[in-house]
CSV table of C-alpha atoms in Angstrom, one decimal:
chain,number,residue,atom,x,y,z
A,1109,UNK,CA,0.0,0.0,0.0
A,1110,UNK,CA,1.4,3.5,-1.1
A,1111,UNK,CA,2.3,6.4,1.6
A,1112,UNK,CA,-0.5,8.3,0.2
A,1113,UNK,CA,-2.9,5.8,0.9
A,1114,UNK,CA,-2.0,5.8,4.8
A,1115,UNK,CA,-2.1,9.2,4.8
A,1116,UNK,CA,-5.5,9.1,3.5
A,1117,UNK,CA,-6.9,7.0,6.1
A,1118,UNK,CA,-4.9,8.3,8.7
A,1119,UNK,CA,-6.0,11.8,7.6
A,1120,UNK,CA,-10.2,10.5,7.9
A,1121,UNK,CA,-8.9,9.2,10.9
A,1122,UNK,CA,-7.5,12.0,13.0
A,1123,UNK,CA,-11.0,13.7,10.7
A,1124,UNK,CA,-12.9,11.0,13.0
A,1125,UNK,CA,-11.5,11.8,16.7
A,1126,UNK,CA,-12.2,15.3,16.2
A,1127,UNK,CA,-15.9,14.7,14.7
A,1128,UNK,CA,-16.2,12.9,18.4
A,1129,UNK,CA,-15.5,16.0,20.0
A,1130,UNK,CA,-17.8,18.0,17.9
A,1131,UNK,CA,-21.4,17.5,17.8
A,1132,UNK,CA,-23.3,16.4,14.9
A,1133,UNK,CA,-19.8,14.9,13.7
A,1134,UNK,CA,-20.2,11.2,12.8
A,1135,UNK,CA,-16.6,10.7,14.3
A,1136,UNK,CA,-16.6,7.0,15.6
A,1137,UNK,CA,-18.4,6.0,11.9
A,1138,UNK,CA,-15.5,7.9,10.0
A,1139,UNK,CA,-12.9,6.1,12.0
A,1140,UNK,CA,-14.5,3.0,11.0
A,1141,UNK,CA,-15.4,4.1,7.3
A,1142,UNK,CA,-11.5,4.7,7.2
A,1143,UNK,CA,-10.9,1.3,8.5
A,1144,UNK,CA,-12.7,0.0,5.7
A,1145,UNK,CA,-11.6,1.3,3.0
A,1146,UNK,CA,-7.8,0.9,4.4
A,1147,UNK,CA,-8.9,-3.4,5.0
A,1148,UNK,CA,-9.9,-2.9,1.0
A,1149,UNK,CA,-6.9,-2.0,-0.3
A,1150,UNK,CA,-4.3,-3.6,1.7
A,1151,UNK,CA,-6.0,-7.2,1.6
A,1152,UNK,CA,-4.2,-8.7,4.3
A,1153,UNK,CA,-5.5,-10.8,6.8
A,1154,UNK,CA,-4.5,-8.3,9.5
A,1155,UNK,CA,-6.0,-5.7,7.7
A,1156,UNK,CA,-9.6,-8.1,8.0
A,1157,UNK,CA,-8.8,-8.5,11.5
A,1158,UNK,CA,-8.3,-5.4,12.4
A,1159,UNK,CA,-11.4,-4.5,10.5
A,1160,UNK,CA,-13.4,-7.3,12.4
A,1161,UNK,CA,-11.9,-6.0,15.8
A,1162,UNK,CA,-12.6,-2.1,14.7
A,1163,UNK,CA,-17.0,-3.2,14.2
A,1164,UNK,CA,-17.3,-5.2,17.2
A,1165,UNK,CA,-15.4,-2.5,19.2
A,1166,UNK,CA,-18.0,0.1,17.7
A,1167,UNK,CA,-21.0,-1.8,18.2
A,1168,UNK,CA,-19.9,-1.9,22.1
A,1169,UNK,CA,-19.0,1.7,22.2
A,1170,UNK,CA,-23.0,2.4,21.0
A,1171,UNK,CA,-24.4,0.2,23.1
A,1172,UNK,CA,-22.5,1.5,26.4
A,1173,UNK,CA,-22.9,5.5,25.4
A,1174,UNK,CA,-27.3,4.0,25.0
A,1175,UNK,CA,-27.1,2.6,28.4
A,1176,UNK,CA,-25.3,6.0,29.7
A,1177,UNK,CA,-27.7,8.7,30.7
A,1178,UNK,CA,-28.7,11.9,27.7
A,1179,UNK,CA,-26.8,14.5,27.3
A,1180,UNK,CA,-27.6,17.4,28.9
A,1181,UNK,CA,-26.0,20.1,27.2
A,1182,UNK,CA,-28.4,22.7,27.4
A,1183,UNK,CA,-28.0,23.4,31.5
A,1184,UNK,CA,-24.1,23.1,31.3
A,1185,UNK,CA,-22.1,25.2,28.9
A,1186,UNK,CA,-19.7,22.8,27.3
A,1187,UNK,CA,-18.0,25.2,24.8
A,1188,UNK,CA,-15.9,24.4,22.2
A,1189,UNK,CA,-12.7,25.3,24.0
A,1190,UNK,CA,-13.2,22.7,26.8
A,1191,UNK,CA,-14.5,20.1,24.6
A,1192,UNK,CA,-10.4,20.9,22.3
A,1193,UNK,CA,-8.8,20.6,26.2
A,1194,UNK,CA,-10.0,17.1,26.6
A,1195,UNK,CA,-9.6,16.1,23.3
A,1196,UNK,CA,-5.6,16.8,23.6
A,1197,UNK,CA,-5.9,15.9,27.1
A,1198,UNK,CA,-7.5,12.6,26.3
A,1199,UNK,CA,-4.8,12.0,23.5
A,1200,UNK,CA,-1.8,13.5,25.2
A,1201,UNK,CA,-3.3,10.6,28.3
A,1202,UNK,CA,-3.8,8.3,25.6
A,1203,UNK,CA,-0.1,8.3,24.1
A,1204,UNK,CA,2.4,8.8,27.8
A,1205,UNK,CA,0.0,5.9,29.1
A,1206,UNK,CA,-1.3,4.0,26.7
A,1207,UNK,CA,-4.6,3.4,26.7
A,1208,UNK,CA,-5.9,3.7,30.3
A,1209,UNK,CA,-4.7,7.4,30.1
A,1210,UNK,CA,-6.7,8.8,28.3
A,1211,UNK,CA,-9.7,8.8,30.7
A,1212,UNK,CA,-7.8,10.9,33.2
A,1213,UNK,CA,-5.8,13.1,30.6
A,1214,UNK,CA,-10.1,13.5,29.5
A,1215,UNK,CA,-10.9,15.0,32.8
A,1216,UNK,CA,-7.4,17.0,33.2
A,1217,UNK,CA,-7.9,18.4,29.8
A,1218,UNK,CA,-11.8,19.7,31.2
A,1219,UNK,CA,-10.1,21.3,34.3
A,1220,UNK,CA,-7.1,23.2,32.8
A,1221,UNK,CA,-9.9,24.3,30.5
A,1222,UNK,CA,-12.2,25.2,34.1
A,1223,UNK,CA,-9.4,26.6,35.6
A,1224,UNK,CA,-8.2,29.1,33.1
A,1225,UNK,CA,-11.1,30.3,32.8
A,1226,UNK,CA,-12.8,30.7,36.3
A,1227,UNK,CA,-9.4,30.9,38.1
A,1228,UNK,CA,-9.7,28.6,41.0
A,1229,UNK,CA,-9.5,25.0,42.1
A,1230,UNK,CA,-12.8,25.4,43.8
A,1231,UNK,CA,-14.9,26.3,40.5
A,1232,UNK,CA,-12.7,24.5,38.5
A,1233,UNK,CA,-13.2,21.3,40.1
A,1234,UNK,CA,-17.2,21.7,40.1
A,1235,UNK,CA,-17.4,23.1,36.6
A,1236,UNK,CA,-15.3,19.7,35.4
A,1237,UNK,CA,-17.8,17.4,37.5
A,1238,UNK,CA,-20.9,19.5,35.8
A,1239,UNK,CA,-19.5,18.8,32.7
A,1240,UNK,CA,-18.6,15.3,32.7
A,1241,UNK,CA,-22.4,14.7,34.0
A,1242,UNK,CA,-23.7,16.5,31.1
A,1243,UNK,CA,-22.1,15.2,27.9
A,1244,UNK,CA,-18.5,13.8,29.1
A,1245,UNK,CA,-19.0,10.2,29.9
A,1246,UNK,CA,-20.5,9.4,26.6
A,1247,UNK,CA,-18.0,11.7,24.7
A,1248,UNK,CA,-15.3,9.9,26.4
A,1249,UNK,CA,-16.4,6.6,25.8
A,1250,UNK,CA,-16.7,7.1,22.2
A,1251,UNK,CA,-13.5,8.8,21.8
A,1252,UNK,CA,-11.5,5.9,24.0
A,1253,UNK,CA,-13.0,3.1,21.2
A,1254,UNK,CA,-11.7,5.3,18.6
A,1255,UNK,CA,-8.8,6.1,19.9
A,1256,UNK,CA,-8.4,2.2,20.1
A,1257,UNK,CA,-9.1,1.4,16.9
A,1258,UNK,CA,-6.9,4.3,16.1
A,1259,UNK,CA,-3.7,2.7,17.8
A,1260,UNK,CA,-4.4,-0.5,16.8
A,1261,UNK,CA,-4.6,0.1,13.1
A,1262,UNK,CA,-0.6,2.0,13.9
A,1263,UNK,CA,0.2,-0.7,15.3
A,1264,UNK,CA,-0.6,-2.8,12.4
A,1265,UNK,CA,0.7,-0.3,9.8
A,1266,UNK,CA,3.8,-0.2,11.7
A,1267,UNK,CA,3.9,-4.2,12.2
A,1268,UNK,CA,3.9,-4.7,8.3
């Protein structure tokens, strides 16, 4: 497979993860779609597997963000600043610890956000817990299957 093919799909990749953070984004589907349409054109039987892995871990991903509570965005002002914090928190997590990271490097990300802007641990701390009630648990459960599927598939790349 030629370098601009990875590029591609790691391009609708990284294209994914962000659509996660924003709403109305399809971001764990693009992640997959680019899966795909890698698995297509490398025709390996890691590439199927990986492909395999990357569905069933996206079919548990929707059924764990249906069994969380709704969103609730409309009492808590998630802007788009905090949601870009946990995002690079979340990856920044994600990469010095792999995996398990990412869910606290989620939540840091939230509270440097918090605490720039309010100024103090105090508000900081209850903004961040307001927040994660409201839209962050099922944001970060999406974006830790992604970011999964996302490091597995480098991890495969890299492999062959």
């Amino acid at each position: 497979m030629g370098v601009w093919q990875l590029l591609m799909a790691g391009g609708v990749m990284l294209l994914g993860l962000l659509g996660v953070l924003l709403p109305g984004v399809p971001g764990p589907w693009l992640v997959w779609a680019a899966v795909l349409w890698w698995a297509m054109h490398e025709l390996s039987g890691a590439a199927w597997a990986l492909l395999v892995g990357a569905t069933a871990v996206l079919l548990i991903n929707q059924v764990v963000v249906w069994l969380l509570p709704p969103r609730r965005l409309r009492w808590v002002a998630v802007s788009r600043r905090t949601a870009l914090y946990a995002g690079v928190g979340a990856l920044v997590g994600f990469v010095v610890v792999p995996v398990v990271g990412a869910v606290p490097g989620f939540i840091g990300g939230i509270y440097v956000c918090e605490r720039r802007r309010l100024g103090g641990h105090g508000p900081a701390k209850a903004s961040t817990r307001s927040a994660m009630r409201a839209a962050g648990t099922s944001v970060l459960v999406e974006l830790f299957g992604c970011l999964l599927i996302v490091a597995a598939w480098v991890a495969v790349v890299l492999r062959t």
